[in-house]
mmCIF file of C-alpha atoms in Angstrom:
data_model
loop_
_atom_site.group_PDB
_atom_site.id
_atom_site.type_symbol
_atom_site.label_atom_id
_atom_site.label_comp_id
_atom_site.label_asym_id
_atom_site.label_seq_id
_atom_site.Cartn_x
_atom_site.Cartn_y
_atom_site.Cartn_z
ATOM 1 C CA GLU A 1 -8.512 -18.367 -0.675
ATOM 2 C CA PRO A 2 -7.983 -17.426 2.989
ATOM 3 C CA GLU A 3 -11.024 -16.001 4.732
ATOM 4 C CA VAL A 4 -11.896 -13.986 7.792
ATOM 5 C CA THR A 5 -14.580 -15.870 9.687
ATOM 6 C CA GLN A 6 -17.142 -14.196 11.923
ATOM 7 C CA THR A 7 -19.586 -15.806 14.314
ATOM 8 C CA PRO A 8 -22.460 -15.659 14.863
ATOM 9 C CA SER A 9 -23.928 -14.327 11.642
ATOM 10 C CA HIS A 10 -26.882 -12.859 13.523
ATOM 11 C CA GLN A 11 -27.314 -12.153 17.234
ATOM 12 C CA VAL A 12 -30.323 -10.781 19.044
ATOM 13 C CA THR A 13 -29.807 -9.442 22.551
ATOM 14 C CA GLN A 14 -31.748 -7.571 25.204
ATOM 15 C CA MET A 15 -30.819 -3.976 25.917
ATOM 16 C CA GLY A 16 -28.312 -3.805 28.756
ATOM 17 C CA GLN A 17 -26.871 -7.251 28.097
ATOM 18 C CA GLU A 18 -23.260 -7.945 27.231
ATOM 19 C CA VAL A 19 -22.412 -9.376 23.831
ATOM 20 C CA ILE A 20 -19.210 -10.796 22.400
ATOM 21 C CA LEU A 21 -18.715 -10.884 18.665
ATOM 22 C CA ARG A 22 -16.098 -13.311 17.446
ATOM 23 C CA CYS A 23 -13.722 -13.242 14.534
ATOM 24 C CA VAL A 24 -10.976 -15.515 13.244
ATOM 25 C CA PRO A 25 -8.597 -13.410 11.134
ATOM 26 C CA ILE A 26 -6.340 -14.784 8.423
ATOM 27 C CA SER A 27 -3.591 -16.681 10.156
ATOM 28 C CA ASN A 28 -0.519 -14.745 8.986
ATOM 29 C CA HIS A 29 -2.101 -11.297 9.281
ATOM 30 C CA LEU A 30 -0.862 -8.973 11.987
ATOM 31 C CA TYR A 31 -3.431 -6.148 12.057
ATOM 32 C CA PHE A 32 -7.039 -6.555 13.040
ATOM 33 C CA TYR A 33 -9.999 -4.222 12.809
ATOM 34 C CA TRP A 34 -13.635 -3.788 13.652
ATOM 35 C CA TYR A 35 -16.006 -1.705 11.570
ATOM 36 C CA ARG A 36 -19.747 -1.306 11.834
ATOM 37 C CA GLN A 37 -22.577 -0.321 9.548
ATOM 38 C CA ILE A 38 -25.846 0.913 10.962
ATOM 39 C CA LEU A 39 -28.632 0.060 8.544
ATOM 40 C CA GLY A 40 -28.671 2.503 5.645
ATOM 41 C CA GLN A 41 -25.606 4.376 6.852
ATOM 42 C CA LYS A 42 -21.892 4.378 6.115
ATOM 43 C CA VAL A 43 -19.450 1.706 7.155
ATOM 44 C CA GLU A 44 -17.605 3.258 10.121
ATOM 45 C CA PHE A 45 -14.232 2.460 11.623
ATOM 46 C CA LEU A 46 -14.283 1.376 15.269
ATOM 47 C CA VAL A 47 -10.833 0.140 16.234
ATOM 48 C CA SER A 48 -7.561 -1.299 15.004
ATOM 49 C CA PHE A 49 -5.404 -3.747 16.963
ATOM 50 C CA TYR A 50 -1.790 -4.735 16.621
ATOM 51 C CA ASN A 51 0.694 -6.541 18.823
ATOM 52 C CA ASN A 52 -1.950 -7.161 21.474
ATOM 53 C CA GLU A 53 -2.973 -3.571 21.902
ATOM 54 C CA ILE A 54 -5.260 -0.992 20.375
ATOM 55 C CA SER A 55 -3.405 1.110 17.807
ATOM 56 C CA GLU A 56 -6.259 3.440 16.826
ATOM 57 C CA LYS A 57 -9.874 3.911 17.795
ATOM 58 C CA SER A 58 -12.687 6.168 16.740
ATOM 59 C CA GLU A 59 -14.921 8.320 18.901
ATOM 60 C CA ILE A 60 -17.581 5.613 18.586
ATOM 61 C CA PHE A 61 -15.340 3.176 20.485
ATOM 62 C CA ASP A 62 -16.123 4.352 23.997
ATOM 63 C CA ASP A 63 -15.797 2.591 27.339
ATOM 64 C CA GLN A 64 -18.656 0.253 26.476
ATOM 65 C CA PHE A 65 -16.475 -1.427 23.872
ATOM 66 C CA SER A 66 -13.403 -3.565 24.274
ATOM 67 C CA VAL A 67 -11.360 -5.853 22.048
ATOM 68 C CA GLU A 68 -9.245 -8.832 22.859
ATOM 69 C CA ARG A 69 -7.147 -11.468 21.210
ATOM 70 C CA PRO A 70 -7.619 -14.209 23.810
ATOM 71 C CA ASP A 71 -5.566 -16.802 21.946
ATOM 72 C CA GLY A 72 -3.555 -17.111 18.765
ATOM 73 C CA SER A 73 -6.527 -17.221 16.447
ATOM 74 C CA ASN A 74 -9.568 -15.342 17.778
ATOM 75 C CA PHE A 75 -10.224 -11.614 17.868
ATOM 76 C CA THR A 76 -13.273 -10.482 19.817
ATOM 77 C CA LEU A 77 -15.340 -7.340 20.214
ATOM 78 C CA LYS A 78 -17.237 -6.993 23.486
ATOM 79 C CA ILE A 79 -20.039 -4.554 24.122
ATOM 80 C CA ARG A 80 -20.616 -4.398 27.881
ATOM 81 C CA SER A 81 -24.129 -3.017 28.129
ATOM 82 C CA THR A 82 -25.841 -2.893 24.780
ATOM 83 C CA LYS A 83 -28.047 -0.007 23.720
ATOM 84 C CA LEU A 84 -30.656 0.098 20.994
ATOM 85 C CA GLU A 85 -28.345 2.246 18.882
ATOM 86 C CA ASP A 86 -25.706 -0.500 18.895
ATOM 87 C CA SER A 87 -27.878 -2.436 16.456
ATOM 88 C CA ALA A 88 -25.749 -2.708 13.318
ATOM 89 C CA MET A 89 -23.740 -5.019 11.113
ATOM 90 C CA TYR A 90 -20.285 -5.477 12.621
ATOM 91 C CA PHE A 91 -17.434 -6.353 10.280
ATOM 92 C CA CYS A 92 -14.109 -7.782 11.323
ATOM 93 C CA ALA A 93 -11.104 -7.348 9.028
ATOM 94 C CA SER A 94 -7.446 -8.228 8.986
ATOM 95 C CA SER A 95 -4.441 -7.140 6.962
ATOM 96 C CA PRO A 96 -0.863 -8.320 6.661
ATOM 97 C CA ARG A 97 0.379 -4.869 7.498
ATOM 98 C CA GLY A 98 -1.083 -1.688 8.844
ATOM 99 C CA ASP A 99 -0.773 0.443 5.759
ATOM 100 C CA ALA A 100 -4.061 0.258 3.908
ATOM 101 C CA ARG A 101 -2.661 2.437 1.165
ATOM 102 C CA GLY A 102 -1.123 -0.498 -0.590
ATOM 103 C CA TYR A 103 -2.913 -3.416 0.916
ATOM 104 C CA GLY A 104 -6.651 -3.566 1.209
ATOM 105 C CA TYR A 105 -8.108 -5.448 4.050
ATOM 106 C CA THR A 106 -9.829 -8.838 4.025
ATOM 107 C CA PHE A 107 -13.249 -8.498 5.598
ATOM 108 C CA GLY A 108 -15.471 -11.092 7.170
ATOM 109 C CA SER A 109 -19.112 -11.494 6.201
ATOM 110 C CA GLY A 110 -20.287 -9.646 9.288
ATOM 111 C CA THR A 111 -22.403 -10.207 12.382
ATOM 112 C CA ARG A 112 -25.776 -8.556 12.420
ATOM 113 C CA LEU A 113 -26.467 -7.429 15.979
ATOM 114 C CA THR A 114 -30.040 -6.592 16.900
ATOM 115 C CA VAL A 115 -30.666 -5.030 20.305
ATOM 116 C CA VAL A 116 -34.273 -5.222 21.491
ATOM 117 C CA GLY B 1 -11.661 15.247 8.233
ATOM 118 C CA ASP B 2 -11.692 12.653 5.505
ATOM 119 C CA SER B 3 -14.941 11.909 3.718
ATOM 120 C CA VAL B 4 -16.282 10.003 0.731
ATOM 121 C CA THR B 5 -19.426 10.878 -1.165
ATOM 122 C CA GLN B 6 -21.099 8.354 -3.438
ATOM 123 C CA MET B 7 -24.043 8.722 -5.734
ATOM 124 C CA GLU B 8 -27.157 7.593 -4.014
ATOM 125 C CA GLY B 9 -28.865 4.435 -5.092
ATOM 126 C CA PRO B 10 -30.482 2.241 -5.758
ATOM 127 C CA VAL B 11 -29.351 1.884 -9.348
ATOM 128 C CA THR B 12 -31.259 -0.497 -11.608
ATOM 129 C CA LEU B 13 -29.887 -1.429 -15.030
ATOM 130 C CA SER B 14 -30.606 -3.946 -17.719
ATOM 131 C CA GLU B 15 -28.016 -6.564 -18.526
ATOM 132 C CA GLU B 16 -25.265 -5.291 -20.856
ATOM 133 C CA ALA B 17 -25.912 -1.656 -19.936
ATOM 134 C CA PHE B 18 -23.090 0.735 -19.095
ATOM 135 C CA LEU B 19 -22.496 1.422 -15.422
ATOM 136 C CA THR B 20 -21.127 4.511 -13.720
ATOM 137 C CA ILE B 21 -21.150 4.983 -9.971
ATOM 138 C CA ASN B 22 -19.787 8.375 -8.978
ATOM 139 C CA CYS B 23 -17.429 8.820 -6.041
ATOM 140 C CA THR B 24 -15.743 11.986 -4.831
ATOM 141 C CA TYR B 25 -13.569 12.426 -1.787
ATOM 142 C CA THR B 26 -12.064 14.903 0.643
ATOM 143 C CA ALA B 27 -8.802 13.920 2.285
ATOM 144 C CA THR B 28 -5.512 15.188 3.605
ATOM 145 C CA GLY B 29 -2.359 14.390 1.709
ATOM 146 C CA TYR B 30 -2.399 11.743 -0.984
ATOM 147 C CA PRO B 31 -4.936 9.053 -0.172
ATOM 148 C CA SER B 32 -5.258 5.604 -1.618
ATOM 149 C CA LEU B 33 -8.656 4.888 -3.124
ATOM 150 C CA PHE B 34 -10.634 1.666 -3.161
ATOM 151 C CA TRP B 35 -13.841 0.156 -4.393
ATOM 152 C CA TYR B 36 -15.315 -2.633 -2.297
ATOM 153 C CA VAL B 37 -18.258 -4.828 -3.259
ATOM 154 C CA GLN B 38 -20.683 -6.641 -0.990
ATOM 155 C CA TYR B 39 -22.669 -9.464 -2.556
ATOM 156 C CA PRO B 40 -25.828 -10.581 -0.746
ATOM 157 C CA GLY B 41 -24.981 -12.423 2.453
ATOM 158 C CA GLU B 42 -21.254 -11.926 2.059
ATOM 159 C CA GLY B 43 -18.571 -9.648 3.434
ATOM 160 C CA LEU B 44 -16.899 -6.650 1.872
ATOM 161 C CA GLN B 45 -14.546 -7.687 -0.920
ATOM 162 C CA LEU B 46 -11.873 -5.501 -2.431
ATOM 163 C CA LEU B 47 -12.814 -4.923 -6.063
ATOM 164 C CA LEU B 48 -10.015 -2.581 -7.158
ATOM 165 C CA LYS B 49 -7.663 0.064 -5.861
ATOM 166 C CA ALA B 50 -5.450 2.966 -6.940
ATOM 167 C CA THR B 51 -2.680 4.395 -4.839
ATOM 168 C CA LYS B 52 -1.640 7.546 -6.708
ATOM 169 C CA ALA B 53 -2.999 10.146 -9.086
ATOM 170 C CA ASP B 54 -3.825 8.954 -12.611
ATOM 171 C CA ASP B 55 -3.591 5.302 -11.595
ATOM 172 C CA LYS B 56 -6.333 3.134 -13.038
ATOM 173 C CA GLY B 57 -7.562 0.223 -10.976
ATOM 174 C CA SER B 58 -9.307 -2.596 -12.789
ATOM 175 C CA ASN B 59 -10.802 -5.986 -12.001
ATOM 176 C CA LYS B 60 -13.571 -8.190 -13.422
ATOM 177 C CA GLY B 61 -14.327 -5.633 -16.140
ATOM 178 C CA PHE B 62 -14.690 -2.776 -13.644
ATOM 179 C CA GLU B 63 -12.404 0.253 -13.842
ATOM 180 C CA ALA B 64 -11.819 3.424 -11.875
ATOM 181 C CA THR B 65 -9.271 6.172 -12.439
ATOM 182 C CA TYR B 66 -7.787 8.258 -9.614
ATOM 183 C CA ARG B 67 -8.421 11.877 -10.615
ATOM 184 C CA LYS B 68 -6.696 14.253 -8.239
ATOM 185 C CA GLU B 69 -7.832 17.393 -10.050
ATOM 186 C CA THR B 70 -11.491 16.504 -9.573
ATOM 187 C CA THR B 71 -10.973 14.432 -6.378
ATOM 188 C CA SER B 72 -12.937 11.616 -7.960
ATOM 189 C CA PHE B 73 -12.741 7.848 -8.376
ATOM 190 C CA HIS B 74 -15.783 6.897 -10.427
ATOM 191 C CA LEU B 75 -16.501 3.208 -10.968
ATOM 192 C CA GLU B 76 -17.346 2.096 -14.512
ATOM 193 C CA LYS B 77 -18.178 -1.085 -16.338
ATOM 194 C CA GLY B 78 -18.974 -1.306 -19.999
ATOM 195 C CA SER B 79 -21.490 -4.162 -19.862
ATOM 196 C CA VAL B 80 -23.013 -5.260 -16.565
ATOM 197 C CA GLN B 81 -24.265 -8.750 -15.798
ATOM 198 C CA VAL B 82 -26.947 -9.993 -13.443
ATOM 199 C CA SER B 83 -24.166 -11.376 -11.251
ATOM 200 C CA ASP B 84 -22.876 -7.818 -10.685
ATOM 201 C CA SER B 85 -25.910 -7.072 -8.518
ATOM 202 C CA ALA B 86 -24.445 -6.010 -5.176
ATOM 203 C CA VAL B 87 -23.690 -3.013 -2.990
ATOM 204 C CA TYR B 88 -20.621 -1.040 -4.054
ATOM 205 C CA PHE B 89 -18.605 1.043 -1.588
ATOM 206 C CA CYS B 90 -16.031 3.672 -2.395
ATOM 207 C CA ALA B 91 -13.362 4.084 0.299
ATOM 208 C CA LEU B 92 -10.130 5.890 0.993
ATOM 209 C CA SER B 93 -7.136 5.591 3.237
ATOM 210 C CA SER B 94 -5.372 8.877 3.836
ATOM 211 C CA SER B 95 -1.809 9.513 4.790
ATOM 212 C CA GLY B 96 -3.112 10.902 8.058
ATOM 213 C CA SER B 97 -4.300 7.530 9.181
ATOM 214 C CA ALA B 98 -2.999 4.721 7.084
ATOM 215 C CA ARG B 99 -4.668 2.102 9.229
ATOM 216 C CA GLN B 100 -8.236 3.291 8.732
ATOM 217 C CA LEU B 101 -10.587 3.136 5.815
ATOM 218 C CA THR B 102 -13.190 5.851 5.332
ATOM 219 C CA PHE B 103 -16.202 4.573 3.416
ATOM 220 C CA GLY B 104 -18.942 6.103 1.362
ATOM 221 C CA SER B 105 -22.526 5.154 2.089
ATOM 222 C CA GLY B 106 -22.681 2.457 -0.574
ATOM 223 C CA THR B 107 -24.671 2.159 -3.791
ATOM 224 C CA GLN B 108 -27.055 -0.727 -4.348
ATOM 225 C CA LEU B 109 -26.878 -2.010 -7.927
ATOM 226 C CA THR B 110 -29.530 -4.315 -9.350
ATOM 227 C CA VAL B 111 -29.062 -5.723 -12.839
ATOM 228 C CA LEU B 112 -32.141 -7.146 -14.516
ATOM 229 C CA PRO B 113 -31.999 -9.894 -17.177
#
């Protein structure tokens, strides 16, 4: 069964450093997403991406965050200057179309980011 | 805005017990409703979904019925197994933003042999 692959599974970084979280979505999917889950809290939407541009973003997704699809397979989330409160599990997801009403997403297994 | 409220965990059951995890929602329009499951060390997996009122989603012995009158989508299973131990998330996608999922806080289920 096709999978969404995320790397690394766990990353530890110093506060103020830049991090890039990587994702390989399912190859024929067109919509890509990032969600995060702070420990013990809800899974929260960050951003959706389609046709090489952001289609929606939440208030969490401020100027510190950016997303990119640098080639035909990878989808990355960059945090420019990490803060302690960025520590969370980050999930990448993809879907064949943008309407989640009929089609649930396929999620990756997540990257646990720890900012120290 | 949209929101999902799940019963708080953790929930611990013996094998073959009956499971209910409550989920209620607030949303604009007519949302689609989902249950996702996260097994240890794995990603979120779609367990079942329902896209309109009175629909029943089912998979792997789990069921949930979309109840518009009570704005609920409770997850049930008649006889749980140790392998069902996981975190279960209720989620919705509303007509206001079809490209986003709004999640509940998750319920940790542990099934003991």
